[in-house]
Amino acid sequence: MNHWTRRDFLKTSGAGLASLTSLNIADSFAQGSSSERIRHAVIGTGGQGSGHCRSFAKLKNCEVAAVCDLDPSRRDKAAASLPNASQVKKYDDFRRLLEDKSIDTVSIATCDHWHTPIALAAILAGKHVYVEKPCSHNVHESRLLVKAARRYKICVQHGTQRRSSGEAMAAVQALREGIIGKVLAGKAINHQLRKPIGRAPVSHSPEGVNYDFWLGPAPAHAFTNNRWHYNWHWFWDYGCGDLGNDGIHQVDVARWGLGVDYPKAVVCSGGQLFYDDDHETPDTQTIIYEYEKCHLIYEMRLFTPYALESHDNGNVFYGTEGKLEIGRKGAVVTLKDGAVKKIEGPAENNMENFLAAVRANDPSRLNARIDLGSISADLCHLGNLGTRLGGQRLEYDPVSGKVTRCGGREAEANALLTRHYRAGYELAYRG
Ligand SMILES: NC(=O)c1ccc[n+]([C@@H]2O[C@H](COP(=O)([O-])OP(=O)(O)OC[C@H]3O[C@@H](n4cnc5c(N)ncnc54)[C@H](O)[C@@H]3O)[C@@H](O)[C@H]2O)c1
């Protein structure tokens, strides 16, 4: 994509993330054509990141030119899986990758506690960003991410890929057209069996891994196998529980279908009824997001196999004339007279949609724009926050970015809207 204009970058040399603030911001991409080849990089090549490698490599006029992971075995495996394996650049430090001017776009599929720090650094380096869900680890990070994307006119796509699903797009359109009348409630359902993880003793971190860098902005903690690959999801320092993991997909669709953003109040309940192990995050949660004209209800039970209650992970919208269900079997309307209708529509590919927006230099073309995705992430953060504070009804003001009511625990709630960043791992952009 040589003729896309960019300013030169200044070299970074400092060890801390904050050093990336010294980068010049790339000019916006000049309007490109769909035939231009995009050089993409994947940061975090675990379960999802290796999927990103496969998916981006398959897209037309896109090559995965670089991969980055703090675990060299995962990084090398991902690189070797690519059609251009011998040319793929391999990094263990994303800051060095971001200095590479030949890279146009990056996707971030690391643990959640690294999403925003890396995304902000990438934006400052002029790279367009596909960031996995949840885009942030807390509400403060969501706000910064949206602000930075807007300020530097960077395309930031959120990994809530249901926004590109054919049936979800068609179902939302049908809801807008009144297929089930006035829609007064929407459920976001996350029912599945997530097995206990046991208790893992402190042990040595794997050979060749810079575990301190993996911890990054999170508090220092001795290595255990449960705080490592995948199971980090269940520790508040790195993950957002299953509400921020799988639940965010359903919360996002519910919010989209209901046509709402921030609620006037969030009623939280949940805890551990099933786990007796290293998990910090709940296995059971019911969160009600109260809006002026409707309710969004999140139900999570991680001890029940898929489809036990005929719904697994999915959504139900309840209207005055019927209900609309979206699940893994598609989207189905049942009207109050018993008539049943399947809803279908043409699917898009969330990653392809990202590249199209980048080529057009037009963030408004993104199906899962960061300003939309960040609100869904915030709903998850607020739900978790109220659950962690013992089950609260809280009110959050999106203008001031503050919790205004939380059963007398406002100071604790506001503290959980952000986190302490370890020295050397402060955010590169602070608004
Ligand atoms: N959109 C979806 O449907 C979907 C599906 C699965 C996972 N995800 C998201 O993808 C992300 C990754 O999930 P996963 O299941 O692949 O986890 P994982 O633990 O398997 O992989 C994370 C990888 O990131 C690497 N990593 C961590 N910090 C890094 C850093 N600073 N620099 C470079 N590499 C770093 C780890 O070494 C690891 O290999 C999560 O945020 C998850 O929510 C999204």
Coordinates of C-alpha atoms and ligand atoms in Angstrom, one line a residue:
M1 CA 0.0 0.0 0.0
N2 CA 2.9 2.3 -0.8
H3 CA 1.0 5.2 -2.1
W4 CA -1.0 5.7 1.0
T5 CA 0.5 8.8 2.5
R6 CA 2.1 8.7 5.9
R7 CA 4.4 10.9 7.9
D8 CA 7.6 9.3 9.0
F9 CA 7.6 7.8 12.5
L10 CA 10.1 8.8 15.1
K11 CA 11.9 5.9 16.5
T12 CA 11.0 4.8 20.0
S13 CA 13.6 3.6 22.3
G14 CA 12.3 3.8 25.9
A15 CA 11.2 0.7 27.7
G16 CA 7.9 1.9 29.0
L17 CA 4.6 2.1 27.0
A18 CA 4.6 5.8 27.6
S19 CA 7.5 6.1 25.2
L20 CA 5.1 5.5 22.4
T21 CA 3.5 8.9 22.9
S22 CA 6.6 10.2 21.2
L23 CA 5.6 8.6 17.9
N24 CA 4.3 10.9 15.2
I25 CA 0.8 10.1 14.2
A26 CA 0.5 8.7 10.7
D27 CA -1.6 10.8 8.3
S28 CA -4.9 9.4 7.6
F29 CA -4.8 6.9 4.8
A30 CA -5.4 8.5 1.5
Q31 CA -8.5 7.0 -0.2
G32 CA -7.3 3.6 -1.4
S33 CA -8.8 1.0 -3.8
S34 CA -9.9 -2.4 -2.8
S35 CA -7.1 -3.9 -4.8
E36 CA -4.4 -2.5 -2.5
R37 CA -2.6 -5.1 -0.5
I38 CA -2.8 -4.7 3.2
R39 CA 0.0 -5.8 5.5
H40 CA -1.6 -7.0 8.7
A41 CA -0.1 -8.1 12.0
V42 CA -1.6 -10.2 14.7
I43 CA -0.6 -9.5 18.3
G44 CA -1.4 -12.4 20.7
T45 CA -1.4 -15.7 18.8
G46 CA -3.2 -18.0 21.2
G47 CA -6.6 -19.6 20.6
Q48 CA -8.3 -16.6 19.0
G49 CA -5.1 -14.9 17.6
S50 CA -4.2 -18.0 15.7
G51 CA -7.7 -17.9 14.2
H52 CA -7.0 -14.3 13.3
C53 CA -3.9 -15.4 11.4
R54 CA -5.9 -17.9 9.4
S55 CA -8.8 -15.6 8.7
F56 CA -6.8 -12.5 7.7
A57 CA -4.5 -14.6 5.6
K58 CA -7.6 -15.8 3.6
L59 CA -8.9 -12.3 2.9
K60 CA -8.3 -10.9 -0.6
N61 CA -5.3 -8.6 -0.9
C62 CA -4.3 -9.0 2.6
E63 CA -1.3 -10.8 4.0
V64 CA -0.4 -11.5 7.6
A65 CA 3.1 -10.0 7.5
A66 CA 4.0 -10.2 11.2
V67 CA 3.0 -12.0 14.4
C68 CA 3.7 -11.2 18.0
D69 CA 3.4 -13.2 21.1
L70 CA 5.2 -13.3 24.4
D71 CA 5.1 -17.0 24.2
P72 CA 7.6 -17.9 21.5
S73 CA 6.2 -21.4 20.9
R74 CA 2.8 -19.9 20.1
R75 CA 4.2 -17.1 18.0
D76 CA 6.4 -19.5 16.0
K77 CA 3.5 -22.0 15.5
A78 CA 1.3 -19.2 14.2
A79 CA 4.0 -17.9 11.8
A80 CA 4.6 -21.4 10.5
S81 CA 0.9 -21.9 9.8
L82 CA 0.8 -18.9 7.3
P83 CA 1.1 -19.4 3.6
N84 CA 4.0 -16.8 3.5
A85 CA 5.6 -18.5 6.6
S86 CA 9.2 -17.8 5.6
Q87 CA 8.6 -14.0 5.2
V88 CA 6.5 -13.5 8.3
K89 CA 8.2 -11.2 10.8
K90 CA 8.2 -12.5 14.4
Y91 CA 8.1 -10.3 17.5
D92 CA 7.8 -10.8 21.2
D93 CA 7.6 -7.1 22.0
F94 CA 4.6 -5.4 20.3
R95 CA 6.4 -2.0 20.7
R96 CA 9.0 -3.1 18.2
L97 CA 6.2 -4.4 15.8
L98 CA 4.5 -1.0 16.0
E99 CA 7.7 0.7 14.8
D100 CA 7.5 -1.3 11.6
K101 CA 6.3 1.2 9.0
S102 CA 5.4 -1.5 6.5
I103 CA 2.5 -2.8 8.7
D104 CA -0.8 -1.1 7.9
T105 CA -3.2 -2.8 10.4
V106 CA -3.0 -4.9 13.6
S107 CA -5.3 -7.2 15.4
I108 CA -5.1 -7.6 19.2
A109 CA -6.0 -10.9 20.6
T110 CA -4.1 -10.9 23.8
C111 CA -5.5 -11.2 27.3
D112 CA -8.0 -8.4 28.1
H113 CA -5.8 -6.5 30.4
W114 CA -3.5 -5.7 27.4
H115 CA -6.2 -4.8 24.9
T116 CA -6.5 -1.1 25.5
P117 CA -2.8 -0.4 26.3
I118 CA -1.8 -2.1 23.0
A119 CA -4.7 -0.5 21.0
L120 CA -3.8 3.0 22.2
A121 CA -0.1 2.5 21.3
A122 CA -1.2 1.1 17.9
I123 CA -3.4 4.1 17.2
L124 CA -0.5 6.5 18.1
A125 CA 1.7 4.5 15.7
G126 CA -0.9 5.2 13.0
K127 CA -2.1 1.6 12.6
H128 CA -5.7 0.7 12.1
V129 CA -6.9 -1.7 14.8
Y130 CA -9.1 -4.8 15.1
V131 CA -9.3 -5.3 18.9
E132 CA -10.8 -8.4 20.4
K133 CA -13.7 -8.1 22.8
P134 CA -13.9 -6.7 25.4
C135 CA -11.9 -3.8 23.9
S136 CA -11.1 -2.6 27.4
H137 CA -10.5 -3.8 30.9
N138 CA -12.5 -1.0 32.5
V139 CA -14.7 1.9 31.7
H140 CA -11.9 4.5 31.8
E141 CA -10.1 2.6 29.0
S142 CA -13.2 2.4 26.8
R143 CA -13.5 6.2 27.0
L144 CA -9.8 6.7 26.1
L145 CA -10.0 4.3 23.2
V146 CA -13.0 6.0 21.6
K147 CA -11.4 9.4 22.1
A148 CA -8.1 8.3 20.6
A149 CA -9.7 6.6 17.6
R150 CA -11.7 9.8 16.9
R151 CA -8.9 12.2 17.4
Y152 CA -6.5 10.3 15.2
K153 CA -9.1 9.2 12.7
I154 CA -8.2 5.6 13.0
C155 CA -10.5 2.7 12.1
V156 CA -11.0 0.6 15.2
Q157 CA -13.2 -2.5 14.8
H158 CA -14.4 -4.4 17.8
G159 CA -14.3 -8.2 17.9
T160 CA -18.1 -8.4 18.5
Q161 CA -18.5 -10.1 15.2
R162 CA -22.2 -10.7 15.6
R163 CA -22.6 -7.2 14.2
S164 CA -21.6 -8.7 10.8
S165 CA -23.9 -11.7 11.1
G166 CA -26.6 -11.9 8.5
E167 CA -29.4 -13.1 10.8
A168 CA -28.5 -10.6 13.5
M169 CA -28.5 -7.7 11.0
A170 CA -31.8 -8.9 9.5
A171 CA -33.3 -9.4 12.9
V172 CA -32.4 -6.0 14.2
Q173 CA -33.9 -4.5 11.0
A174 CA -37.1 -6.5 11.5
L175 CA -37.3 -5.3 15.1
R176 CA -37.0 -1.7 13.9
E177 CA -39.8 -2.4 11.4
G178 CA -42.0 -3.5 14.3
I179 CA -42.2 -7.3 13.5
I180 CA -43.0 -8.0 17.2
G181 CA -44.6 -4.7 18.0
K182 CA -43.3 -2.5 20.7
V183 CA -40.1 -4.2 22.1
L184 CA -40.1 -3.8 25.9
A185 CA -37.5 -6.3 27.0
G186 CA -34.4 -8.1 25.6
K187 CA -32.6 -11.0 27.1
A188 CA -28.9 -11.7 26.7
I189 CA -28.4 -15.3 27.5
N190 CA -25.1 -17.0 28.3
H191 CA -25.8 -20.6 29.4
Q192 CA -23.0 -23.1 29.0
L193 CA -20.9 -25.5 31.0
R194 CA -17.5 -24.1 31.9
K195 CA -15.7 -26.7 33.9
P196 CA -14.0 -25.9 37.2
I197 CA -10.2 -25.2 36.9
G198 CA -9.0 -26.6 40.2
R199 CA -6.3 -25.0 42.2
A200 CA -2.9 -24.4 40.6
P201 CA 0.2 -24.0 42.9
V202 CA 2.8 -21.3 42.3
S203 CA 5.3 -22.6 39.7
H204 CA 8.0 -21.4 37.3
S205 CA 6.8 -19.5 34.3
P206 CA 7.4 -21.4 31.0
E207 CA 10.9 -21.3 29.6
G208 CA 11.6 -18.4 27.2
V209 CA 8.5 -16.4 28.4
N210 CA 8.9 -12.9 29.8
Y211 CA 6.2 -13.3 32.4
D212 CA 6.7 -9.9 33.9
F213 CA 5.9 -8.4 30.5
W214 CA 2.9 -10.6 30.2
L215 CA 1.6 -9.2 33.5
G216 CA 2.4 -5.7 32.1
P217 CA 0.1 -3.2 33.7
A218 CA -1.5 -5.8 36.1
P219 CA -0.2 -6.1 39.6
A220 CA 2.8 -8.4 40.1
H221 CA 1.8 -11.9 41.0
A222 CA 3.6 -15.2 41.2
F223 CA 3.0 -17.5 38.2
T224 CA 0.5 -20.2 38.4
N225 CA -0.8 -22.3 35.5
N226 CA -4.3 -21.1 36.1
R227 CA -3.3 -17.4 35.7
W228 CA -1.8 -18.3 32.3
H229 CA -3.2 -19.2 28.9
Y230 CA -6.9 -19.0 28.6
N231 CA -7.7 -19.4 32.3
W232 CA -6.6 -15.8 32.9
H233 CA -10.2 -14.9 31.9
W234 CA -11.3 -15.9 35.4
F235 CA -9.0 -13.5 37.3
W236 CA -10.0 -9.8 37.7
D237 CA -6.5 -8.6 37.1
Y238 CA -6.4 -9.9 33.5
G239 CA -9.9 -10.8 32.4
C240 CA -13.6 -9.7 32.8
G241 CA -15.2 -13.0 33.7
D242 CA -17.6 -14.7 31.3
L243 CA -19.8 -11.6 31.1
G244 CA -16.9 -9.8 29.3
N245 CA -15.9 -13.0 27.5
D246 CA -18.9 -14.7 25.9
G247 CA -21.6 -12.6 27.5
I248 CA -20.5 -9.5 25.7
H249 CA -21.6 -10.9 22.4
Q250 CA -25.2 -11.3 23.6
V251 CA -25.2 -8.0 25.5
D252 CA -24.1 -6.3 22.4
V253 CA -26.8 -7.9 20.3
A254 CA -29.4 -7.1 23.0
R255 CA -28.4 -3.5 23.1
W256 CA -28.3 -3.2 19.4
G257 CA -31.8 -4.8 19.0
L258 CA -33.3 -2.7 21.7
G259 CA -31.6 0.4 20.2
V260 CA -30.2 1.6 23.5
D261 CA -26.8 2.7 24.9
Y262 CA -26.1 3.5 28.5
P263 CA -28.9 2.5 31.0
K264 CA -30.3 4.7 33.7
A265 CA -29.5 2.0 36.3
V266 CA -27.8 -1.4 36.5
V267 CA -29.1 -4.0 39.0
C268 CA -26.5 -6.6 39.7
S269 CA -26.5 -10.0 41.3
G270 CA -24.3 -13.0 41.0
G271 CA -21.5 -15.0 42.5
Q272 CA -20.1 -18.5 42.7
L273 CA -22.7 -21.2 43.2
F274 CA -20.8 -23.9 41.3
Y275 CA -17.0 -23.2 41.4
D276 CA -14.9 -24.1 44.4
D277 CA -11.5 -23.5 42.9
D278 CA -9.1 -20.7 41.8
H279 CA -11.9 -18.8 39.9
E280 CA -12.4 -15.2 41.1
T281 CA -15.1 -14.4 38.6
P282 CA -18.8 -15.5 39.0
D283 CA -20.4 -18.7 37.5
T284 CA -23.9 -17.2 38.0
Q285 CA -25.0 -13.7 37.1
T286 CA -28.3 -11.9 36.5
I287 CA -27.9 -8.2 35.6
I288 CA -30.8 -6.0 34.7
Y289 CA -30.0 -2.9 32.7
E290 CA -32.9 -0.5 33.2
Y291 CA -33.8 2.0 30.4
E292 CA -36.6 4.5 30.2
K293 CA -38.6 2.3 27.9
C294 CA -37.3 -1.2 28.2
H295 CA -35.2 -3.6 30.2
L296 CA -32.1 -5.5 29.0
I297 CA -31.6 -8.7 31.1
Y298 CA -28.4 -10.6 31.2
E299 CA -28.6 -14.2 32.4
M300 CA -25.4 -16.3 32.9
R301 CA -25.2 -19.8 34.2
L302 CA -22.0 -21.6 33.6
F303 CA -23.0 -24.9 35.1
T304 CA -25.7 -25.8 32.6
P305 CA -24.9 -27.4 29.2
Y306 CA -25.8 -25.6 26.0
A307 CA -29.5 -25.7 25.1
L308 CA -30.7 -27.3 28.3
E309 CA -33.4 -24.7 28.5
S310 CA -33.9 -24.6 24.7
H311 CA -31.8 -21.5 24.6
D312 CA -28.0 -21.5 24.7
N313 CA -25.9 -18.5 24.0
G314 CA -28.3 -16.1 22.3
N315 CA -30.9 -13.4 22.6
V316 CA -34.7 -13.2 23.0
F317 CA -36.6 -9.9 22.4
Y318 CA -40.1 -9.6 23.8
G319 CA -42.6 -7.3 22.1
T320 CA -46.3 -6.6 22.4
E321 CA -47.0 -8.8 19.4
G322 CA -44.5 -11.6 19.8
K323 CA -41.0 -12.6 20.5
L324 CA -37.8 -12.8 18.4
E325 CA -35.1 -15.3 19.2
I326 CA -31.5 -15.2 17.9
G327 CA -29.4 -18.2 18.7
R328 CA -27.0 -20.5 17.0
K329 CA -29.8 -22.0 15.0
G330 CA -30.7 -18.7 13.5
A331 CA -33.3 -16.0 14.1
V332 CA -36.9 -17.0 14.6
V333 CA -40.0 -14.8 15.3
T334 CA -43.0 -16.3 17.1
L335 CA -46.1 -14.1 16.9
K336 CA -48.8 -14.2 19.6
D337 CA -51.2 -16.0 17.2
G338 CA -48.6 -18.8 17.0
A339 CA -47.2 -18.0 13.6
V340 CA -43.5 -18.7 13.3
K341 CA -41.1 -17.1 10.8
K342 CA -37.4 -17.5 10.2
I343 CA -35.4 -14.4 9.6
E344 CA -32.4 -14.5 7.4
G345 CA -30.1 -12.0 5.7
P346 CA -26.7 -11.9 3.9
A347 CA -23.8 -12.2 6.2
E348 CA -20.7 -10.1 6.1
N349 CA -17.2 -10.9 7.5
N350 CA -16.2 -8.7 10.4
M351 CA -12.6 -8.7 9.4
E352 CA -13.3 -8.1 5.7
N353 CA -15.6 -5.2 6.8
F354 CA -12.6 -3.8 8.8
L355 CA -10.3 -3.9 5.8
A356 CA -12.9 -2.3 3.6
A357 CA -13.3 0.6 6.0
V358 CA -9.5 1.0 6.2
R359 CA -9.2 1.0 2.4
A360 CA -12.0 3.6 2.2
N361 CA -10.4 5.5 5.1
D362 CA -13.8 5.7 6.7
P363 CA -14.4 4.5 10.3
S364 CA -18.1 5.0 9.8
R365 CA -18.2 1.9 7.6
L366 CA -17.2 -0.4 10.4
N367 CA -20.0 -2.7 11.5
A368 CA -18.6 -3.0 15.0
R369 CA -17.3 0.5 15.5
I370 CA -15.4 1.1 18.7
D371 CA -17.8 3.7 19.9
L372 CA -20.5 1.0 19.7
G373 CA -18.4 -1.8 21.0
S374 CA -17.1 0.2 23.9
I375 CA -20.6 0.8 25.2
S376 CA -21.3 -3.0 25.2
A377 CA -18.0 -3.5 27.0
D378 CA -18.9 -0.9 29.5
L379 CA -22.2 -2.6 30.2
C380 CA -20.2 -5.7 31.1
H381 CA -17.8 -3.7 33.3
L382 CA -20.6 -2.0 35.1
G383 CA -22.4 -5.4 35.6
N384 CA -19.2 -6.9 37.0
L385 CA -18.5 -3.9 39.2
G386 CA -21.9 -4.1 40.9
T387 CA -21.6 -7.9 41.3
R388 CA -18.1 -7.5 42.8
L389 CA -19.5 -5.0 45.3
G390 CA -21.9 -7.5 46.7
G391 CA -24.8 -7.1 44.3
Q392 CA -25.6 -3.4 43.9
R393 CA -28.1 -1.3 42.0
L394 CA -25.9 1.4 40.5
E395 CA -26.3 4.5 38.4
Y396 CA -23.5 5.6 36.0
D397 CA -23.3 8.9 34.2
P398 CA -21.6 8.5 30.8
V399 CA -21.0 12.2 30.5
S400 CA -18.9 12.6 33.6
G401 CA -17.8 9.0 33.5
K402 CA -18.7 8.5 37.1
V403 CA -20.9 6.2 39.2
T404 CA -23.3 8.5 40.9
R405 CA -25.2 6.0 43.0
C406 CA -24.1 2.6 44.3
G407 CA -25.7 1.9 47.7
G408 CA -23.3 4.1 49.5
R409 CA -20.3 2.4 47.9
E410 CA -19.8 5.1 45.2
A411 CA -16.1 5.6 46.1
E412 CA -15.3 1.9 45.7
A413 CA -17.4 1.8 42.5
N414 CA -15.5 4.7 41.0
A415 CA -12.2 3.2 41.9
L416 CA -13.2 0.1 39.9
L417 CA -13.9 2.2 36.8
T418 CA -10.1 2.3 36.3
R419 CA -7.1 0.5 37.7
H420 CA -3.6 1.1 38.9
Y421 CA -1.0 0.7 36.0
R422 CA 2.3 -0.8 37.0
A423 CA 5.3 1.6 36.5
G424 CA 6.6 1.3 33.0
Y425 CA 3.1 0.1 31.7
E426 CA 1.1 3.4 31.9
L427 CA -1.2 4.0 29.0
A428 CA 0.4 5.7 26.0
Y429 CA -2.6 8.0 25.5
R430 CA -4.3 9.6 28.4
G431 CA -6.8 11.9 26.7
Ligands
LIG1 N1 -14.5 -12.6 19.1 C1 -14.6 -13.8 19.6 O1 -15.6 -14.6 19.3 C2 -13.5 -14.4 20.5 C3 -13.4 -15.7 20.7 C4 -12.3 -16.2 21.5 C5 -11.5 -15.2 22.2 N2 -11.7 -13.9 21.9 C6 -10.9 -12.9 22.6 O2 -9.5 -13.0 22.2 C7 -8.6 -12.7 23.2 C8 -7.6 -13.9 23.4 O3 -8.3 -15.0 23.9 P1 -7.7 -16.5 23.8 O4 -8.7 -17.4 24.1 O5 -7.0 -16.6 22.4 O6 -6.6 -16.4 24.9 P2 -5.2 -17.1 25.0 O7 -4.7 -17.0 26.4 O8 -5.3 -18.4 24.3 O9 -4.2 -16.2 24.1 C9 -3.7 -15.0 24.4 C10 -2.3 -14.8 23.9 O10 -1.9 -13.5 24.0 C11 -0.5 -13.6 24.4 N3 -0.1 -12.3 25.0 C12 -0.5 -11.8 26.2 N4 0.0 -10.6 26.4 C13 0.7 -10.3 25.3 C14 1.5 -9.1 25.0 N5 1.6 -8.1 25.7 N6 2.1 -9.2 23.8 C15 2.0 -10.3 23.0 N7 1.3 -11.4 23.3 C16 0.7 -11.4 24.4 C17 -0.4 -14.8 25.2 O11 0.9 -15.3 25.4 C18 -1.3 -15.8 24.6 O12 -0.7 -16.6 23.6 C19 -9.5 -12.5 24.5 O13 -9.6 -11.2 24.8 C20 -10.8 -13.1 24.1 O14 -11.9 -12.5 24.8 C21 -12.7 -13.4 21.1

